[in-house]
Each structure stands twice: as structure tokens, then as C-alpha cells.
Amino acid sequence: MSVLVLALMAWVSVATGLPVPADPPTVAFESSESLWSRVYGDQVFDPETDGPILGIYDDATRVIRLPNTWNPYTVRNVSILLHEVVHDLAVQSGREYECQGAEEQEAYETQARFLEAAGMTLADANIVHGEELRLMTMCLPGM
């Protein structure tokens, strides 16, 4: 896994101009329920109606958290890890964003470039779709 993370760090650096930090982030695997609770707290996770959390980056600990069902054998899955690596490189470089949406925009744009090289889009990979992407990357007052 560390070789994959290092390769993605190099790819992200070339694609974004973000410097590669001396050490890679840690990657951890958790249940969908655990990831859900990290994002939404005490809200109950219903796998029938709630979309899965594809990945989380914890900038305080430099841990990328992925579902325990994740594997490195699909372009889609590798692109999810790459998305979180973008967050790590941005935080480690001290890059500041206008809002959370702007930070997500850079990560999604970089992920889209990666998928494009494999002939896919974010929608094809079932990562995020048009209107949802627009909402996730908006900068709203106070956010």
C-alpha cells in the first residue's frame, strides 16, 4: 500500500504543483458504519438509503480512512485514495482555501483528471454526479 500511496503522491504533485511531504499519510480501513459516524456523528447509518462514505482524510492525524471493502484493483478505488491524497498534500503544504467546497473542488478536479486518463468520468465511476458535485464544491457564506 505504501508504494501505491507514494506513487499517487508523485502523480498529484505533478498534476497540482503541490509539494510532496517527506512522509506519506497513514491509510486505515474501517467499517462503513464507523466512517459514517466519523462524518455524521450520532446520526444512524442506514445502508439502504444512505450513500456510502468513500473516504475521509483526517488532517489532525494525517490518516486516510477507507471502507474495509476498499481494494486497489480498480481505477475507481485508486481514484478515491488519490482524492484523499490531494487533501493530505494540500494540508501539508499549508495551502489555504476560501472554504471547504474549494478544497473539495481541487480534490475532485484532480480525481477527474486521473479518471480521464483511464477513459472515465467521476459520474462513470459512480463517485459523484453533476448537481451533487456542484453543491459539494460551492463556497457558501459562513462555510
PDB file of C-alpha atoms in Angstrom:
ATOM      1  CA  MET A   1       0.000   0.000   0.000  1.00  0.00           C
ATOM      2  CA  SER A   2       2.800   2.434   0.811  1.00  0.00           C
ATOM      3  CA  VAL A   3       4.188   2.112  -2.736  1.00  0.00           C
ATOM      4  CA  LEU A   4       0.761   2.980  -4.153  1.00  0.00           C
ATOM      5  CA  VAL A   5       0.401   5.974  -1.820  1.00  0.00           C
ATOM      6  CA  LEU A   6       3.880   7.239  -2.760  1.00  0.00           C
ATOM      7  CA  ALA A   7       3.102   6.855  -6.463  1.00  0.00           C
ATOM      8  CA  LEU A   8      -0.161   8.755  -6.037  1.00  0.00           C
ATOM      9  CA  MET A   9       1.609  11.487  -4.074  1.00  0.00           C
ATOM     10  CA  ALA A  10       4.015  11.944  -7.002  1.00  0.00           C
ATOM     11  CA  TRP A  11       1.146  11.951  -9.521  1.00  0.00           C
ATOM     12  CA  VAL A  12      -0.810  14.522  -7.505  1.00  0.00           C
ATOM     13  CA  SER A  13       2.279  16.710  -7.163  1.00  0.00           C
ATOM     14  CA  VAL A  14       2.809  16.761 -10.919  1.00  0.00           C
ATOM     15  CA  ALA A  15      -0.900  17.379 -11.576  1.00  0.00           C
ATOM     16  CA  THR A  16      -1.369  20.143  -8.993  1.00  0.00           C
ATOM     17  CA  GLY A  17       2.048  21.597  -8.250  1.00  0.00           C
ATOM     18  CA  LEU A  18       1.643  20.680  -4.568  1.00  0.00           C
ATOM     19  CA  PRO A  19       4.928  19.609  -2.970  1.00  0.00           C
ATOM     20  CA  VAL A  20       5.369  16.025  -1.780  1.00  0.00           C
ATOM     21  CA  PRO A  21       5.826  15.879   2.004  1.00  0.00           C
ATOM     22  CA  ALA A  22       8.709  13.862   3.450  1.00  0.00           C
ATOM     23  CA  ASP A  23       6.430  11.144   4.832  1.00  0.00           C
ATOM     24  CA  PRO A  24       3.243   9.655   3.408  1.00  0.00           C
ATOM     25  CA  PRO A  25      -0.039   9.703   5.309  1.00  0.00           C
ATOM     26  CA  THR A  26      -1.252   6.589   7.081  1.00  0.00           C
ATOM     27  CA  VAL A  27      -4.059   4.599   5.466  1.00  0.00           C
ATOM     28  CA  ALA A  28      -6.568   2.840   7.714  1.00  0.00           C
ATOM     29  CA  PHE A  29      -9.585   0.704   6.912  1.00  0.00           C
ATOM     30  CA  GLU A  30     -12.896   0.857   8.787  1.00  0.00           C
ATOM     31  CA  SER A  31     -16.459  -0.333   8.514  1.00  0.00           C
ATOM     32  CA  SER A  32     -18.972   1.796   6.652  1.00  0.00           C
ATOM     33  CA  GLU A  33     -20.751   2.447   9.929  1.00  0.00           C
ATOM     34  CA  SER A  34     -17.563   3.719  11.560  1.00  0.00           C
ATOM     35  CA  LEU A  35     -16.825   6.053   8.640  1.00  0.00           C
ATOM     36  CA  TRP A  36     -20.418   7.295   8.734  1.00  0.00           C
ATOM     37  CA  SER A  37     -20.190   8.108  12.443  1.00  0.00           C
ATOM     38  CA  ARG A  38     -16.913   9.997  11.917  1.00  0.00           C
ATOM     39  CA  VAL A  39     -18.676  12.256   9.418  1.00  0.00           C
ATOM     40  CA  TYR A  40     -22.215  12.452  10.794  1.00  0.00           C
ATOM     41  CA  GLY A  41     -21.782  11.749  14.499  1.00  0.00           C
ATOM     42  CA  ASP A  42     -24.778  10.134  16.156  1.00  0.00           C
ATOM     43  CA  GLN A  43     -26.980  10.070  13.063  1.00  0.00           C
ATOM     44  CA  VAL A  44     -27.982   6.477  12.411  1.00  0.00           C
ATOM     45  CA  PHE A  45     -26.440   4.884   9.304  1.00  0.00           C
ATOM     46  CA  ASP A  46     -28.957   3.118   7.071  1.00  0.00           C
ATOM     47  CA  PRO A  47     -27.167   1.246   4.272  1.00  0.00           C
ATOM     48  CA  GLU A  48     -30.448   1.013   2.339  1.00  0.00           C
ATOM     49  CA  THR A  49     -30.893   4.781   1.991  1.00  0.00           C
ATOM     50  CA  ASP A  50     -27.600   6.459   2.925  1.00  0.00           C
ATOM     51  CA  GLY A  51     -24.825   6.695   0.386  1.00  0.00           C
ATOM     52  CA  PRO A  52     -21.506   5.227   1.441  1.00  0.00           C
ATOM     53  CA  ILE A  53     -18.619   7.316   2.686  1.00  0.00           C
ATOM     54  CA  LEU A  54     -15.937   6.644   0.060  1.00  0.00           C
ATOM     55  CA  GLY A  55     -13.026   8.040   2.047  1.00  0.00           C
ATOM     56  CA  ILE A  56     -12.085  10.507   4.765  1.00  0.00           C
ATOM     57  CA  TYR A  57      -8.909  12.471   5.380  1.00  0.00           C
ATOM     58  CA  ASP A  58      -8.163  13.466   8.971  1.00  0.00           C
ATOM     59  CA  ASP A  59      -5.734  16.377   8.767  1.00  0.00           C
ATOM     60  CA  ALA A  60      -5.027  16.329  12.528  1.00  0.00           C
ATOM     61  CA  THR A  61      -3.647  12.785  12.390  1.00  0.00           C
ATOM     62  CA  ARG A  62      -2.736  12.519   8.679  1.00  0.00           C
ATOM     63  CA  VAL A  63      -4.837   9.374   8.401  1.00  0.00           C
ATOM     64  CA  ILE A  64      -6.747   8.482   5.245  1.00  0.00           C
ATOM     65  CA  ARG A  65      -9.685   6.294   6.202  1.00  0.00           C
ATOM     66  CA  LEU A  66     -11.215   3.996   3.613  1.00  0.00           C
ATOM     67  CA  PRO A  67     -14.012   1.422   3.853  1.00  0.00           C
ATOM     68  CA  ASN A  68     -12.754  -2.027   4.782  1.00  0.00           C
ATOM     69  CA  THR A  69     -14.205  -3.231   1.456  1.00  0.00           C
ATOM     70  CA  TRP A  70     -11.759  -0.991  -0.483  1.00  0.00           C
ATOM     71  CA  ASN A  71      -9.155  -2.687  -2.662  1.00  0.00           C
ATOM     72  CA  PRO A  72      -6.515  -1.341  -5.069  1.00  0.00           C
ATOM     73  CA  TYR A  73      -7.692  -3.349  -8.071  1.00  0.00           C
ATOM     74  CA  THR A  74      -9.998  -0.838  -9.751  1.00  0.00           C
ATOM     75  CA  VAL A  75      -9.328   2.591 -11.191  1.00  0.00           C
ATOM     76  CA  ARG A  76     -12.347   3.853  -9.258  1.00  0.00           C
ATOM     77  CA  ASN A  77     -10.928   2.731  -5.922  1.00  0.00           C
ATOM     78  CA  VAL A  78      -7.470   4.083  -6.640  1.00  0.00           C
ATOM     79  CA  SER A  79      -9.061   7.409  -7.601  1.00  0.00           C
ATOM     80  CA  ILE A  80     -10.773   7.537  -4.191  1.00  0.00           C
ATOM     81  CA  LEU A  81      -7.416   7.116  -2.466  1.00  0.00           C
ATOM     82  CA  LEU A  82      -5.936   9.740  -4.802  1.00  0.00           C
ATOM     83  CA  HIS A  83      -8.703  12.190  -3.814  1.00  0.00           C
ATOM     84  CA  GLU A  84      -7.708  11.831  -0.168  1.00  0.00           C
ATOM     85  CA  VAL A  85      -4.011  12.134  -1.049  1.00  0.00           C
ATOM     86  CA  VAL A  86      -4.810  15.522  -2.634  1.00  0.00           C
ATOM     87  CA  HIS A  87      -6.163  16.653   0.740  1.00  0.00           C
ATOM     88  CA  ASP A  88      -3.018  15.448   2.504  1.00  0.00           C
ATOM     89  CA  LEU A  89      -0.638  17.237   0.140  1.00  0.00           C
ATOM     90  CA  ALA A  90      -2.707  20.424   0.330  1.00  0.00           C
ATOM     91  CA  VAL A  91      -2.768  20.426   4.135  1.00  0.00           C
ATOM     92  CA  GLN A  92       0.914  19.559   4.420  1.00  0.00           C
ATOM     93  CA  SER A  93       1.836  22.372   2.029  1.00  0.00           C
ATOM     94  CA  GLY A  94      -0.136  24.896   4.072  1.00  0.00           C
ATOM     95  CA  ARG A  95      -2.459  25.685   1.183  1.00  0.00           C
ATOM     96  CA  GLU A  96      -5.433  27.708   2.301  1.00  0.00           C
ATOM     97  CA  TYR A  97      -8.851  27.648   0.689  1.00  0.00           C
ATOM     98  CA  GLU A  98     -11.724  30.090   0.653  1.00  0.00           C
ATOM     99  CA  CYS A  99     -13.983  27.338   2.026  1.00  0.00           C
ATOM    100  CA  GLN A 100     -14.402  23.574   2.341  1.00  0.00           C
ATOM    101  CA  GLY A 101     -16.052  23.491  -1.085  1.00  0.00           C
ATOM    102  CA  ALA A 102     -12.970  24.998  -2.737  1.00  0.00           C
ATOM    103  CA  GLU A 103     -10.794  22.356  -1.096  1.00  0.00           C
ATOM    104  CA  GLU A 104     -13.129  19.632  -2.370  1.00  0.00           C
ATOM    105  CA  GLN A 105     -13.125  21.202  -5.824  1.00  0.00           C
ATOM    106  CA  GLU A 106      -9.367  20.799  -6.149  1.00  0.00           C
ATOM    107  CA  ALA A 107      -9.566  17.192  -4.969  1.00  0.00           C
ATOM    108  CA  TYR A 108     -12.432  16.346  -7.344  1.00  0.00           C
ATOM    109  CA  GLU A 109     -10.772  18.093 -10.302  1.00  0.00           C
ATOM    110  CA  THR A 110      -7.564  16.143  -9.695  1.00  0.00           C
ATOM    111  CA  GLN A 111      -9.525  12.914  -9.302  1.00  0.00           C
ATOM    112  CA  ALA A 112     -11.390  13.660 -12.539  1.00  0.00           C
ATOM    113  CA  ARG A 113      -8.068  14.132 -14.385  1.00  0.00           C
ATOM    114  CA  PHE A 114      -6.868  10.779 -13.055  1.00  0.00           C
ATOM    115  CA  LEU A 115     -10.073   9.037 -14.125  1.00  0.00           C
ATOM    116  CA  GLU A 116      -9.973  10.774 -17.504  1.00  0.00           C
ATOM    117  CA  ALA A 117      -6.603   9.143 -18.186  1.00  0.00           C
ATOM    118  CA  ALA A 118      -8.422   5.805 -17.841  1.00  0.00           C
ATOM    119  CA  GLY A 119     -11.287   6.925 -20.075  1.00  0.00           C
ATOM    120  CA  MET A 120     -13.716   7.514 -17.190  1.00  0.00           C
ATOM    121  CA  THR A 121     -15.518  10.405 -15.543  1.00  0.00           C
ATOM    122  CA  LEU A 122     -16.498  10.975 -11.920  1.00  0.00           C
ATOM    123  CA  ALA A 123     -20.043  10.008 -12.926  1.00  0.00           C
ATOM    124  CA  ASP A 124     -18.905   6.870 -14.801  1.00  0.00           C
ATOM    125  CA  ALA A 125     -17.007   5.771 -11.709  1.00  0.00           C
ATOM    126  CA  ASN A 126     -20.099   6.435  -9.573  1.00  0.00           C
ATOM    127  CA  ILE A 127     -18.145   8.884  -7.427  1.00  0.00           C
ATOM    128  CA  VAL A 128     -20.303  11.978  -7.787  1.00  0.00           C
ATOM    129  CA  HIS A 129     -22.713  13.358 -10.386  1.00  0.00           C
ATOM    130  CA  GLY A 130     -23.254  16.843 -11.856  1.00  0.00           C
ATOM    131  CA  GLU A 131     -25.537  18.710  -9.452  1.00  0.00           C
ATOM    132  CA  GLU A 132     -24.176  16.879  -6.420  1.00  0.00           C
ATOM    133  CA  LEU A 133     -20.629  17.874  -7.426  1.00  0.00           C
ATOM    134  CA  ARG A 134     -21.674  21.493  -7.848  1.00  0.00           C
ATOM    135  CA  LEU A 135     -23.233  21.540  -4.384  1.00  0.00           C
ATOM    136  CA  MET A 136     -20.226  19.868  -2.749  1.00  0.00           C
ATOM    137  CA  THR A 137     -17.785  22.369  -4.234  1.00  0.00           C
ATOM    138  CA  MET A 138     -19.720  25.573  -3.559  1.00  0.00           C
ATOM    139  CA  CYS A 139     -18.494  28.225  -1.184  1.00  0.00           C
ATOM    140  CA  LEU A 140     -21.425  29.408   0.874  1.00  0.00           C
ATOM    141  CA  PRO A 141     -21.297  32.294   3.358  1.00  0.00           C
ATOM    142  CA  GLY A 142     -20.040  31.084   6.719  1.00  0.00           C
ATOM    143  CA  MET A 143     -18.643  27.801   5.427  1.00  0.00           C
TER     144      MET A 143
END
